JSON list of C-alpha atoms in Angstrom, two decimals:
[
{"chain": "A", "resi": 1, "resn": "MET", "atom": "CA", "xyz": [-195.52, 59.37, 30.31]},
{"chain": "A", "resi": 2, "resn": "LEU", "atom": "CA", "xyz": [-197.79, 56.94, 32.14]},
{"chain": "A", "resi": 3, "resn": "ARG", "atom": "CA", "xyz": [-199.13, 57.06, 35.68]},
{"chain": "A", "resi": 4, "resn": "MET", "atom": "CA", "xyz": [-198.43, 53.72, 37.26]},
{"chain": "A", "resi": 5, "resn": "PRO", "atom": "CA", "xyz": [-199.88, 52.62, 40.64]},
{"chain": "A", "resi": 6, "resn": "LEU", "atom": "CA", "xyz": [-197.22, 51.51, 43.05]},
{"chain": "A", "resi": 7, "resn": "VAL", "atom": "CA", "xyz": [-197.86, 49.47, 46.19]},
{"chain": "A", "resi": 8, "resn": "TYR", "atom": "CA", "xyz": [-195.06, 48.61, 48.56]},
{"chain": "A", "resi": 9, "resn": "ASN", "atom": "CA", "xyz": [-194.32, 48.06, 52.25]},
{"chain": "A", "resi": 10, "resn": "GLU", "atom": "CA", "xyz": [-192.24, 50.41, 54.37]},
{"chain": "A", "resi": 11, "resn": "THR", "atom": "CA", "xyz": [-191.05, 50.41, 57.97]},
{"chain": "A", "resi": 12, "resn": "TYR", "atom": "CA", "xyz": [-191.21, 53.26, 60.47]},
{"chain": "A", "resi": 13, "resn": "ALA", "atom": "CA", "xyz": [-190.77, 53.94, 64.20]},
{"chain": "A", "resi": 14, "resn": "LYS", "atom": "CA", "xyz": [-194.12, 53.95, 66.01]},
{"chain": "A", "resi": 15, "resn": "PRO", "atom": "CA", "xyz": [-194.21, 55.83, 69.41]},
{"chain": "A", "resi": 16, "resn": "GLN", "atom": "CA", "xyz": [-195.81, 54.19, 72.44]},
{"chain": "A", "resi": 17, "resn": "HIS", "atom": "CA", "xyz": [-196.70, 55.88, 75.82]},
{"chain": "A", "resi": 18, "resn": "GLN", "atom": "CA", "xyz": [-196.28, 53.63, 78.82]},
{"chain": "A", "resi": 19, "resn": "PRO", "atom": "CA", "xyz": [-197.26, 54.58, 82.42]},
{"chain": "A", "resi": 20, "resn": "TYR", "atom": "CA", "xyz": [-194.82, 53.91, 85.23]},
{"chain": "A", "resi": 21, "resn": "LEU", "atom": "CA", "xyz": [-194.35, 54.87, 88.92]},
{"chain": "A", "resi": 22, "resn": "LYS", "atom": "CA", "xyz": [-191.51, 56.86, 90.37]},
{"chain": "A", "resi": 23, "resn": "LEU", "atom": "CA", "xyz": [-190.51, 58.43, 93.74]},
{"chain": "A", "resi": 24, "resn": "CYS", "atom": "CA", "xyz": [-191.46, 62.07, 94.03]},
{"chain": "A", "resi": 25, "resn": "PRO", "atom": "CA", "xyz": [-190.28, 64.74, 96.54]},
{"chain": "A", "resi": 26, "resn": "GLY", "atom": "CA", "xyz": [-191.77, 64.43, 100.02]},
{"chain": "A", "resi": 27, "resn": "HIS", "atom": "CA", "xyz": [-191.40, 60.69, 99.95]},
{"chain": "A", "resi": 28, "resn": "ARG", "atom": "CA", "xyz": [-194.36, 60.25, 97.67]},
{"chain": "A", "resi": 29, "resn": "VAL", "atom": "CA", "xyz": [-194.98, 57.83, 94.81]},
{"chain": "A", "resi": 30, "resn": "CYS", "atom": "CA", "xyz": [-196.03, 59.50, 91.57]},
{"chain": "A", "resi": 31, "resn": "SER", "atom": "CA", "xyz": [-197.51, 58.06, 88.39]},
{"chain": "A", "resi": 32, "resn": "THR", "atom": "CA", "xyz": [-196.21, 59.36, 85.02]},
{"chain": "A", "resi": 33, "resn": "TYR", "atom": "CA", "xyz": [-195.71, 58.29, 81.36]},
{"chain": "A", "resi": 34, "resn": "ARG", "atom": "CA", "xyz": [-192.74, 57.67, 79.20]},
{"chain": "A", "resi": 35, "resn": "THR", "atom": "CA", "xyz": [-192.49, 57.35, 75.39]},
{"chain": "A", "resi": 36, "resn": "THR", "atom": "CA", "xyz": [-190.90, 54.32, 73.66]},
{"chain": "A", "resi": 37, "resn": "TYR", "atom": "CA", "xyz": [-190.60, 53.40, 69.98]},
{"chain": "A", "resi": 38, "resn": "ARG", "atom": "CA", "xyz": [-190.89, 50.15, 68.07]},
{"chain": "A", "resi": 39, "resn": "VAL", "atom": "CA", "xyz": [-190.37, 49.34, 64.38]},
{"chain": "A", "resi": 40, "resn": "VAL", "atom": "CA", "xyz": [-193.52, 48.43, 62.48]},
{"chain": "A", "resi": 41, "resn": "THR", "atom": "CA", "xyz": [-194.41, 47.85, 58.81]},
{"chain": "A", "resi": 42, "resn": "ARG", "atom": "CA", "xyz": [-197.13, 49.55, 56.86]},
{"chain": "A", "resi": 43, "resn": "GLN", "atom": "CA", "xyz": [-198.38, 49.30, 53.28]},
{"chain": "A", "resi": 44, "resn": "VAL", "atom": "CA", "xyz": [-198.00, 52.34, 51.06]},
{"chain": "A", "resi": 45, "resn": "ARG", "atom": "CA", "xyz": [-199.94, 53.11, 47.89]},
{"chain": "A", "resi": 46, "resn": "LYS", "atom": "CA", "xyz": [-199.03, 55.87, 45.48]},
{"chain": "A", "resi": 47, "resn": "GLU", "atom": "CA", "xyz": [-198.78, 56.70, 41.79]},
{"chain": "A", "resi": 48, "resn": "ILE", "atom": "CA", "xyz": [-195.56, 57.30, 39.90]},
{"chain": "A", "resi": 49, "resn": "LEU", "atom": "CA", "xyz": [-194.82, 58.64, 36.44]},
{"chain": "A", "resi": 50, "resn": "GLN", "atom": "CA", "xyz": [-193.06, 56.09, 34.21]},
{"chain": "A", "resi": 51, "resn": "ALA", "atom": "CA", "xyz": [-191.73, 56.50, 30.67]},
{"chain": "A", "resi": 52, "resn": "ASN", "atom": "CA", "xyz": [-193.00, 53.87, 28.23]},
{"chain": "A", "resi": 53, "resn": "ILE", "atom": "CA", "xyz": [-190.00, 53.07, 25.98]},
{"chain": "A", "resi": 54, "resn": "ILE", "atom": "CA", "xyz": [-190.76, 50.94, 22.90]},
{"chain": "A", "resi": 55, "resn": "CYS", "atom": "CA", "xyz": [-187.73, 49.80, 20.90]},
{"chain": "A", "resi": 56, "resn": "CYS", "atom": "CA", "xyz": [-187.64, 49.83, 17.12]},
{"chain": "A", "resi": 57, "resn": "GLN", "atom": "CA", "xyz": [-187.60, 46.51, 15.27]},
{"chain": "A", "resi": 58, "resn": "GLY", "atom": "CA", "xyz": [-184.17, 44.90, 15.44]},
{"chain": "A", "resi": 59, "resn": "TRP", "atom": "CA", "xyz": [-183.15, 46.61, 18.71]},
{"chain": "A", "resi": 60, "resn": "LYS", "atom": "CA", "xyz": [-183.73, 45.97, 22.41]},
{"chain": "A", "resi": 61, "resn": "LYS", "atom": "CA", "xyz": [-182.79, 47.31, 25.85]},
{"chain": "A", "resi": 62, "resn": "ARG", "atom": "CA", "xyz": [-179.66, 45.98, 27.48]},
{"chain": "A", "resi": 63, "resn": "HIS", "atom": "CA", "xyz": [-181.40, 45.94, 30.88]},
{"chain": "A", "resi": 64, "resn": "LEU", "atom": "CA", "xyz": [-185.03, 46.01, 31.95]},
{"chain": "A", "resi": 65, "resn": "GLY", "atom": "CA", "xyz": [-185.01, 49.56, 33.36]},
{"chain": "A", "resi": 66, "resn": "ASP", "atom": "CA", "xyz": [-183.00, 51.17, 30.55]},
{"chain": "A", "resi": 67, "resn": "THR", "atom": "CA", "xyz": [-184.48, 54.08, 28.65]},
{"chain": "A", "resi": 68, "resn": "GLN", "atom": "CA", "xyz": [-182.43, 53.47, 25.49]},
{"chain": "A", "resi": 69, "resn": "CYS", "atom": "CA", "xyz": [-182.42, 50.62, 22.98]},
{"chain": "A", "resi": 70, "resn": "GLU", "atom": "CA", "xyz": [-178.73, 50.00, 22.32]},
{"chain": "A", "resi": 71, "resn": "GLU", "atom": "CA", "xyz": [-178.48, 46.24, 21.74]},
{"chain": "A", "resi": 72, "resn": "ALA", "atom": "CA", "xyz": [-178.98, 44.86, 18.23]},
{"chain": "A", "resi": 73, "resn": "VAL", "atom": "CA", "xyz": [-181.06, 41.73, 17.67]},
{"chain": "A", "resi": 74, "resn": "CYS", "atom": "CA", "xyz": [-179.91, 38.90, 15.36]},
{"chain": "A", "resi": 75, "resn": "HIS", "atom": "CA", "xyz": [-182.53, 36.22, 14.73]},
{"chain": "A", "resi": 76, "resn": "LYS", "atom": "CA", "xyz": [-179.76, 33.65, 14.28]},
{"chain": "A", "resi": 77, "resn": "PRO", "atom": "CA", "xyz": [-176.79, 33.61, 16.67]},
{"chain": "A", "resi": 78, "resn": "CYS", "atom": "CA", "xyz": [-173.46, 34.82, 15.36]},
{"chain": "A", "resi": 79, "resn": "GLN", "atom": "CA", "xyz": [-171.06, 31.90, 14.92]},
{"chain": "A", "resi": 80, "resn": "ASN", "atom": "CA", "xyz": [-167.29, 31.48, 15.28]},
{"chain": "A", "resi": 81, "resn": "GLY", "atom": "CA", "xyz": [-166.85, 34.35, 17.73]},
{"chain": "A", "resi": 82, "resn": "GLY", "atom": "CA", "xyz": [-168.89, 36.93, 15.79]},
{"chain": "A", "resi": 83, "resn": "LEU", "atom": "CA", "xyz": [-170.77, 39.82, 17.48]},
{"chain": "A", "resi": 84, "resn": "CYS", "atom": "CA", "xyz": [-174.24, 41.12, 16.61]},
{"chain": "A", "resi": 85, "resn": "VAL", "atom": "CA", "xyz": [-173.64, 44.83, 15.87]},
{"chain": "A", "resi": 86, "resn": "ARG", "atom": "CA", "xyz": [-176.69, 45.63, 13.70]},
{"chain": "A", "resi": 87, "resn": "PRO", "atom": "CA", "xyz": [-180.05, 43.93, 13.17]},
{"chain": "A", "resi": 88, "resn": "ASN", "atom": "CA", "xyz": [-179.35, 40.51, 11.63]},
{"chain": "A", "resi": 89, "resn": "GLN", "atom": "CA", "xyz": [-175.75, 41.45, 10.88]},
{"chain": "A", "resi": 90, "resn": "CYS", "atom": "CA", "xyz": [-172.69, 40.10, 12.66]},
{"chain": "A", "resi": 91, "resn": "GLN", "atom": "CA", "xyz": [-169.18, 41.46, 12.95]},
{"chain": "A", "resi": 92, "resn": "CYS", "atom": "CA", "xyz": [-166.97, 38.44, 12.20]},
{"chain": "A", "resi": 93, "resn": "GLN", "atom": "CA", "xyz": [-163.55, 37.38, 13.37]},
{"chain": "A", "resi": 94, "resn": "ALA", "atom": "CA", "xyz": [-160.70, 37.20, 10.85]},
{"chain": "A", "resi": 95, "resn": "GLY", "atom": "CA", "xyz": [-161.09, 34.24, 8.49]},
{"chain": "A", "resi": 96, "resn": "TRP", "atom": "CA", "xyz": [-164.91, 34.14, 8.63]},
{"chain": "A", "resi": 97, "resn": "GLY", "atom": "CA", "xyz": [-167.62, 35.88, 6.62]},
{"chain": "A", "resi": 98, "resn": "GLY", "atom": "CA", "xyz": [-171.31, 35.83, 5.80]},
{"chain": "A", "resi": 99, "resn": "ARG", "atom": "CA", "xyz": [-174.22, 37.45, 7.62]},
{"chain": "A", "resi": 100, "resn": "TYR", "atom": "CA", "xyz": [-173.83, 35.16, 10.62]},
{"chain": "A", "resi": 101, "resn": "CYS", "atom": "CA", "xyz": [-170.07, 34.43, 10.33]},
{"chain": "A", "resi": 102, "resn": "HIS", "atom": "CA", "xyz": [-170.78, 30.90, 9.12]},
{"chain": "A", "resi": 103, "resn": "VAL", "atom": "CA", "xyz": [-168.77, 31.06, 5.86]},
{"chain": "A", "resi": 104, "resn": "ASP", "atom": "CA", "xyz": [-165.07, 30.18, 5.84]},
{"chain": "A", "resi": 105, "resn": "VAL", "atom": "CA", "xyz": [-163.03, 32.73, 3.89]},
{"chain": "A", "resi": 106, "resn": "ASP", "atom": "CA", "xyz": [-160.54, 31.07, 1.51]},
{"chain": "A", "resi": 107, "resn": "GLU", "atom": "CA", "xyz": [-157.46, 33.22, 2.04]},
{"chain": "A", "resi": 108, "resn": "CYS", "atom": "CA", "xyz": [-155.57, 31.23, -0.61]},
{"chain": "A", "resi": 109, "resn": "ARG", "atom": "CA", "xyz": [-157.72, 32.86, -3.32]},
{"chain": "A", "resi": 110, "resn": "ALA", "atom": "CA", "xyz": [-156.49, 36.33, -2.45]},
{"chain": "A", "resi": 111, "resn": "PRO", "atom": "CA", "xyz": [-155.30, 38.43, -5.42]},
{"chain": "A", "resi": 112, "resn": "PHE", "atom": "CA", "xyz": [-151.78, 38.41, -3.99]},
{"chain": "A", "resi": 113, "resn": "ALA", "atom": "CA", "xyz": [-149.63, 35.43, -3.00]},
{"chain": "A", "resi": 114, "resn": "LEU", "atom": "CA", "xyz": [-149.62, 34.64, 0.71]},
{"chain": "A", "resi": 115, "resn": "CYS", "atom": "CA", "xyz": [-147.07, 31.81, 0.49]},
{"chain": "A", "resi": 116, "resn": "ALA", "atom": "CA", "xyz": [-143.85, 31.30, -1.43]},
{"chain": "A", "resi": 117, "resn": "HIS", "atom": "CA", "xyz": [-144.86, 27.83, -2.69]},
{"chain": "A", "resi": 118, "resn": "ARG", "atom": "CA", "xyz": [-148.26, 26.43, -1.69]},
{"chain": "A", "resi": 119, "resn": "CYS", "atom": "CA", "xyz": [-151.17, 27.83, 0.32]},
{"chain": "A", "resi": 120, "resn": "VAL", "atom": "CA", "xyz": [-153.46, 25.41, 2.22]},
{"chain": "A", "resi": 121, "resn": "ASN", "atom": "CA", "xyz": [-156.82, 26.78, 3.38]},
{"chain": "A", "resi": 122, "resn": "THR", "atom": "CA", "xyz": [-158.14, 25.71, 6.81]},
{"chain": "A", "resi": 123, "resn": "ALA", "atom": "CA", "xyz": [-161.29, 26.56, 8.80]},
{"chain": "A", "resi": 124, "resn": "GLY", "atom": "CA", "xyz": [-160.95, 30.23, 9.65]},
{"chain": "A", "resi": 125, "resn": "SER", "atom": "CA", "xyz": [-157.29, 30.45, 8.63]},
{"chain": "A", "resi": 126, "resn": "TYR", "atom": "CA", "xyz": [-154.59, 29.04, 6.32]},
{"chain": "A", "resi": 127, "resn": "HIS", "atom": "CA", "xyz": [-151.00, 27.76, 6.41]},
{"chain": "A", "resi": 128, "resn": "CYS", "atom": "CA", "xyz": [-148.14, 27.50, 3.93]},
{"chain": "A", "resi": 129, "resn": "GLN", "atom": "CA", "xyz": [-146.38, 24.38, 2.65]},
{"chain": "A", "resi": 130, "resn": "CYS", "atom": "CA", "xyz": [-143.13, 23.99, 0.72]},
{"chain": "A", "resi": 131, "resn": "ASP", "atom": "CA", "xyz": [-142.29, 21.82, -2.27]},
{"chain": "A", "resi": 132, "resn": "PRO", "atom": "CA", "xyz": [-140.17, 18.68, -1.75]},
{"chain": "A", "resi": 133, "resn": "GLY", "atom": "CA", "xyz": [-136.58, 19.61, -1.00]},
{"chain": "A", "resi": 134, "resn": "TYR", "atom": "CA", "xyz": [-137.52, 22.81, 0.83]},
{"chain": "A", "resi": 135, "resn": "VAL", "atom": "CA", "xyz": [-138.27, 23.68, 4.46]},
{"chain": "A", "resi": 136, "resn": "LEU", "atom": "CA", "xyz": [-140.59, 26.39, 5.80]},
{"chain": "A", "resi": 137, "resn": "GLU", "atom": "CA", "xyz": [-138.91, 29.44, 7.31]},
{"chain": "A", "resi": 138, "resn": "PRO", "atom": "CA", "xyz": [-139.88, 30.75, 10.81]},
{"chain": "A", "resi": 139, "resn": "ASP", "atom": "CA", "xyz": [-142.09, 33.42, 9.22]},
{"chain": "A", "resi": 140, "resn": "GLY", "atom": "CA", "xyz": [-144.41, 30.63, 8.06]},
{"chain": "A", "resi": 141, "resn": "LYS", "atom": "CA", "xyz": [-144.49, 31.89, 4.45]},
{"chain": "A", "resi": 142, "resn": "THR", "atom": "CA", "xyz": [-141.12, 31.62, 2.72]},
{"chain": "A", "resi": 143, "resn": "CYS", "atom": "CA", "xyz": [-139.26, 28.39, 1.89]},
{"chain": "A", "resi": 144, "resn": "ARG", "atom": "CA", "xyz": [-135.56, 27.57, 2.10]},
{"chain": "A", "resi": 145, "resn": "VAL", "atom": "CA", "xyz": [-133.89, 24.85, 0.02]},
{"chain": "A", "resi": 146, "resn": "LEU", "atom": "CA", "xyz": [-132.43, 21.94, 1.96]},
{"chain": "A", "resi": 147, "resn": "PRO", "atom": "CA", "xyz": [-128.66, 21.31, 1.47]},
{"chain": "A", "resi": 148, "resn": "THR", "atom": "CA", "xyz": [-129.25, 17.66, 0.54]},
{"chain": "A", "resi": 149, "resn": "ALA", "atom": "CA", "xyz": [-131.82, 18.64, -2.09]},
{"chain": "A", "resi": 150, "resn": "GLN", "atom": "CA", "xyz": [-129.24, 20.51, -4.17]},
{"chain": "A", "resi": 151, "resn": "ALA", "atom": "CA", "xyz": [-127.21, 17.37, -4.84]},
{"chain": "A", "resi": 152, "resn": "ALA", "atom": "CA", "xyz": [-130.19, 15.02, -5.26]},
{"chain": "A", "resi": 153, "resn": "PRO", "atom": "CA", "xyz": [-130.91, 15.68, -9.01]},
{"chain": "A", "resi": 154, "resn": "LEU", "atom": "CA", "xyz": [-127.25, 15.20, -10.01]},
{"chain": "A", "resi": 155, "resn": "LEU", "atom": "CA", "xyz": [-126.91, 12.03, -7.96]},
{"chain": "A", "resi": 156, "resn": "GLY", "atom": "CA", "xyz": [-130.15, 10.63, -9.36]},
{"chain": "A", "resi": 157, "resn": "SER", "atom": "CA", "xyz": [-128.97, 11.25, -12.93]},
{"chain": "A", "resi": 158, "resn": "LYS", "atom": "CA", "xyz": [-125.68, 9.49, -12.30]},
{"chain": "A", "resi": 159, "resn": "VAL", "atom": "CA", "xyz": [-127.38, 6.48, -10.70]},
{"chain": "A", "resi": 160, "resn": "HIS", "atom": "CA", "xyz": [-129.80, 6.25, -13.64]},
{"chain": "A", "resi": 161, "resn": "ASN", "atom": "CA", "xyz": [-127.00, 6.31, -16.21]},
{"chain": "A", "resi": 162, "resn": "LEU", "atom": "CA", "xyz": [-125.06, 3.68, -14.28]},
{"chain": "A", "resi": 163, "resn": "GLY", "atom": "CA", "xyz": [-128.12, 1.44, -14.18]},
{"chain": "A", "resi": 164, "resn": "ILE", "atom": "CA", "xyz": [-128.56, 1.70, -17.96]},
{"chain": "A", "resi": 165, "resn": "GLN", "atom": "CA", "xyz": [-124.94, 0.75, -18.54]},
{"chain": "A", "resi": 166, "resn": "GLU", "atom": "CA", "xyz": [-125.40, -2.37, -16.40]},
{"chain": "A", "resi": 167, "resn": "ILE", "atom": "CA", "xyz": [-128.78, -3.45, -17.84]},
{"chain": "A", "resi": 168, "resn": "LEU", "atom": "CA", "xyz": [-128.26, -2.90, -21.59]},
{"chain": "A", "resi": 169, "resn": "PRO", "atom": "CA", "xyz": [-125.36, -5.38, -22.08]},
{"chain": "A", "resi": 170, "resn": "ASN", "atom": "CA", "xyz": [-127.39, -8.13, -20.40]},
{"chain": "A", "resi": 171, "resn": "GLU", "atom": "CA", "xyz": [-130.42, -7.47, -22.63]},
{"chain": "A", "resi": 172, "resn": "ILE", "atom": "CA", "xyz": [-128.27, -7.45, -25.76]},
{"chain": "A", "resi": 173, "resn": "GLN", "atom": "CA", "xyz": [-126.72, -10.81, -24.86]},
{"chain": "A", "resi": 174, "resn": "GLU", "atom": "CA", "xyz": [-130.16, -12.35, -24.28]},
{"chain": "A", "resi": 175, "resn": "LEU", "atom": "CA", "xyz": [-131.48, -11.07, -27.62]},
{"chain": "A", "resi": 176, "resn": "GLN", "atom": "CA", "xyz": [-128.39, -12.27, -29.48]},
{"chain": "A", "resi": 177, "resn": "ALA", "atom": "CA", "xyz": [-128.86, -15.74, -28.00]},
{"chain": "A", "resi": 178, "resn": "LYS", "atom": "CA", "xyz": [-132.51, -15.80, -29.14]},
{"chain": "A", "resi": 179, "resn": "VAL", "atom": "CA", "xyz": [-131.54, -14.73, -32.67]},
{"chain": "A", "resi": 180, "resn": "GLU", "atom": "CA", "xyz": [-128.96, -17.52, -32.88]},
{"chain": "A", "resi": 181, "resn": "GLN", "atom": "CA", "xyz": [-131.53, -20.11, -31.75]},
{"chain": "A", "resi": 182, "resn": "LEU", "atom": "CA", "xyz": [-134.03, -18.95, -34.38]},
{"chain": "A", "resi": 183, "resn": "GLU", "atom": "CA", "xyz": [-131.41, -19.01, -37.13]},
{"chain": "A", "resi": 184, "resn": "GLU", "atom": "CA", "xyz": [-130.52, -22.61, -36.20]},
{"chain": "A", "resi": 185, "resn": "ARG", "atom": "CA", "xyz": [-134.20, -23.61, -36.38]},
{"chain": "A", "resi": 186, "resn": "LEU", "atom": "CA", "xyz": [-134.50, -21.95, -39.77]},
{"chain": "A", "resi": 187, "resn": "GLU", "atom": "CA", "xyz": [-131.48, -23.84, -41.13]},
{"chain": "A", "resi": 188, "resn": "ARG", "atom": "CA", "xyz": [-132.91, -27.16, -39.90]},
{"chain": "A", "resi": 189, "resn": "ALA", "atom": "CA", "xyz": [-136.24, -26.36, -41.52]},
{"chain": "A", "resi": 190, "resn": "LEU", "atom": "CA", "xyz": [-134.65, -25.56, -44.87]},
{"chain": "A", "resi": 191, "resn": "SER", "atom": "CA", "xyz": [-132.44, -28.67, -44.80]},
{"chain": "A", "resi": 192, "resn": "VAL", "atom": "CA", "xyz": [-135.38, -31.08, -44.73]},
{"chain": "A", "resi": 193, "resn": "LEU", "atom": "CA", "xyz": [-137.32, -29.46, -47.56]},
{"chain": "A", "resi": 194, "resn": "PRO", "atom": "CA", "xyz": [-138.26, -31.99, -50.29]},
{"chain": "A", "resi": 195, "resn": "SER", "atom": "CA", "xyz": [-138.45, -31.09, -53.95]},
{"chain": "A", "resi": 196, "resn": "PRO", "atom": "CA", "xyz": [-141.13, -30.77, -55.23]},
{"chain": "A", "resi": 197, "resn": "LEU", "atom": "CA", "xyz": [-143.20, -29.79, -52.15]},
{"chain": "A", "resi": 198, "resn": "GLU", "atom": "CA", "xyz": [-146.37, -31.67, -51.30]},
{"chain": "A", "resi": 199, "resn": "PRO", "atom": "CA", "xyz": [-149.39, -29.78, -49.79]},
{"chain": "A", "resi": 200, "resn": "GLY", "atom": "CA", "xyz": [-148.84, -31.26, -46.34]},
{"chain": "A", "resi": 201, "resn": "ARG", "atom": "CA", "xyz": [-145.14, -30.50, -46.35]},
{"chain": "A", "resi": 202, "resn": "LEU", "atom": "CA", "xyz": [-145.90, -26.99, -47.60]},
{"chain": "A", "resi": 203, "resn": "LYS", "atom": "CA", "xyz": [-148.07, -26.31, -44.52]},
{"chain": "A", "resi": 204, "resn": "GLU", "atom": "CA", "xyz": [-145.32, -27.57, -42.23]},
{"chain": "A", "resi": 205, "resn": "LEU", "atom": "CA", "xyz": [-142.84, -25.34, -44.03]},
{"chain": "A", "resi": 206, "resn": "TRP", "atom": "CA", "xyz": [-145.12, -22.35, -43.62]},
{"chain": "A", "resi": 207, "resn": "ASN", "atom": "CA", "xyz": [-145.32, -22.88, -39.85]},
{"chain": "A", "resi": 208, "resn": "ARG", "atom": "CA", "xyz": [-141.56, -23.07, -39.60]},
{"chain": "A", "resi": 209, "resn": "LEU", "atom": "CA", "xyz": [-141.02, -19.99, -41.74]},
{"chain": "A", "resi": 210, "resn": "GLN", "atom": "CA", "xyz": [-143.09, -17.97, -39.29]},
{"chain": "A", "resi": 211, "resn": "TYR", "atom": "CA", "xyz": [-139.96, -17.90, -37.14]},
{"chain": "A", "resi": 212, "resn": "LEU", "atom": "CA", "xyz": [-138.59, -15.41, -39.65]},
{"chain": "A", "resi": 213, "resn": "ASP", "atom": "CA", "xyz": [-140.95, -12.73, -38.30]},
{"chain": "A", "resi": 214, "resn": "GLN", "atom": "CA", "xyz": [-139.61, -13.31, -34.82]},
{"chain": "A", "resi": 215, "resn": "VAL", "atom": "CA", "xyz": [-136.05, -13.04, -36.08]},
{"chain": "A", "resi": 216, "resn": "GLU", "atom": "CA", "xyz": [-136.81, -9.69, -37.71]},
{"chain": "A", "resi": 217, "resn": "SER", "atom": "CA", "xyz": [-138.51, -8.37, -34.53]},
{"chain": "A", "resi": 218, "resn": "LEU", "atom": "CA", "xyz": [-135.60, -9.43, -32.33]},
{"chain": "A", "resi": 219, "resn": "SER", "atom": "CA", "xyz": [-133.15, -7.88, -34.75]},
{"chain": "A", "resi": 220, "resn": "ASP", "atom": "CA", "xyz": [-134.98, -4.56, -34.51]},
{"chain": "A", "resi": 221, "resn": "GLN", "atom": "CA", "xyz": [-134.90, -4.69, -30.70]},
{"chain": "A", "resi": 222, "resn": "LEU", "atom": "CA", "xyz": [-131.21, -5.53, -30.77]},
{"chain": "A", "resi": 223, "resn": "LEU", "atom": "CA", "xyz": [-130.49, -2.56, -33.04]},
{"chain": "A", "resi": 224, "resn": "PHE", "atom": "CA", "xyz": [-132.47, -0.22, -30.78]},
{"chain": "A", "resi": 225, "resn": "LEU", "atom": "CA", "xyz": [-130.60, -1.33, -27.66]},
{"chain": "A", "resi": 226, "resn": "GLU", "atom": "CA", "xyz": [-127.26, -0.97, -29.40]},
{"chain": "A", "resi": 227, "resn": "GLU", "atom": "CA", "xyz": [-128.17, 2.60, -30.31]},
{"chain": "A", "resi": 228, "resn": "LYS", "atom": "CA", "xyz": [-129.14, 3.38, -26.70]},
{"chain": "A", "resi": 229, "resn": "LEU", "atom": "CA", "xyz": [-125.94, 1.82, -25.44]},
{"chain": "A", "resi": 230, "resn": "GLY", "atom": "CA", "xyz": [-123.99, 3.94, -27.90]},
{"chain": "A", "resi": 231, "resn": "ASP", "atom": "CA", "xyz": [-125.62, 7.12, -26.55]},
{"chain": "A", "resi": 232, "resn": "CYS", "atom": "CA", "xyz": [-124.63, 6.25, -23.00]},
{"chain": "A", "resi": 233, "resn": "ALA", "atom": "CA", "xyz": [-121.07, 5.16, -23.82]},
{"chain": "A", "resi": 234, "resn": "CYS", "atom": "CA", "xyz": [-118.31, 7.14, -22.15]},
{"chain": "A", "resi": 235, "resn": "GLN", "atom": "CA", "xyz": [-115.38, 8.54, -24.11]},
{"chain": "A", "resi": 236, "resn": "ASN", "atom": "CA", "xyz": [-111.77, 9.43, -23.46]},
{"chain": "A", "resi": 237, "resn": "GLY", "atom": "CA", "xyz": [-111.38, 6.89, -20.70]},
{"chain": "A", "resi": 238, "resn": "LYS", "atom": "CA", "xyz": [-114.14, 8.36, -18.50]},
{"chain": "A", "resi": 239, "resn": "ASN", "atom": "CA", "xyz": [-116.78, 6.53, -16.47]},
{"chain": "A", "resi": 240, "resn": "GLY", "atom": "CA", "xyz": [-120.48, 7.48, -15.96]},
{"chain": "A", "resi": 241, "resn": "PHE", "atom": "CA", "xyz": [-119.64, 9.98, -13.23]},
{"chain": "A", "resi": 242, "resn": "GLY", "atom": "CA", "xyz": [-117.05, 11.92, -15.28]},
{"chain": "A", "resi": 243, "resn": "TYR", "atom": "CA", "xyz": [-113.97, 10.54, -13.51]},
{"chain": "A", "resi": 244, "resn": "ASP", "atom": "CA", "xyz": [-110.93, 8.86, -15.09]},
{"chain": "A", "resi": 245, "resn": "ILE", "atom": "CA", "xyz": [-111.14, 5.09, -14.96]},
{"chain": "A", "resi": 246, "resn": "ALA", "atom": "CA", "xyz": [-107.41, 4.83, -14.26]},
{"chain": "A", "resi": 247, "resn": "ARG", "atom": "CA", "xyz": [-107.73, 6.67, -10.94]}
]
């Protein structure tokens, strides 16, 4: 305990005696006094006993006159709504971590699944997303398949098969036409061959015979397309969608 000098001003009522005249018995005038009061200020000096409270490191008083140190001190302010509850340690809101609540917690890395399909982490939180063909339920976690998505794979397969049936015949016709042109060129080249062959004519023949490689390559492509067309061919009078052609 410390003795602390205290100086302050106070007010009080100061009495004053004032003389005045009044009428006395016997028709006489008498002199007497009366007391009045007025408010005045005076300076007061005295000593008081005051407790000297010193807080431990990391704590402070909530108010200047408090006798207890109940408020923790954080050298850096707590972020994202955190509260300083212990020296240099914050109590963080959900979705935040770290000593000063400055680290975003990735909820999507939790040991258990938070979403039915995909989890997307955001600052201080997360949200769920669904795969194509699904819609998010009101609970924000589960996904429901869209009615149109159920028929989409089957329709896509049918459209693809129909496209192949339309494209392959055109490609086969083009390749057949190229093969016929090359065969005609080969026949013309063989018809003009002299006997015996001179060196110059032999070089010309060699250039013309190179068309044979192109004929072989086109024949291979034609065979491959015919095989693909055979795989896609419909049987028993059916079309690409499984319906009778006669209907």
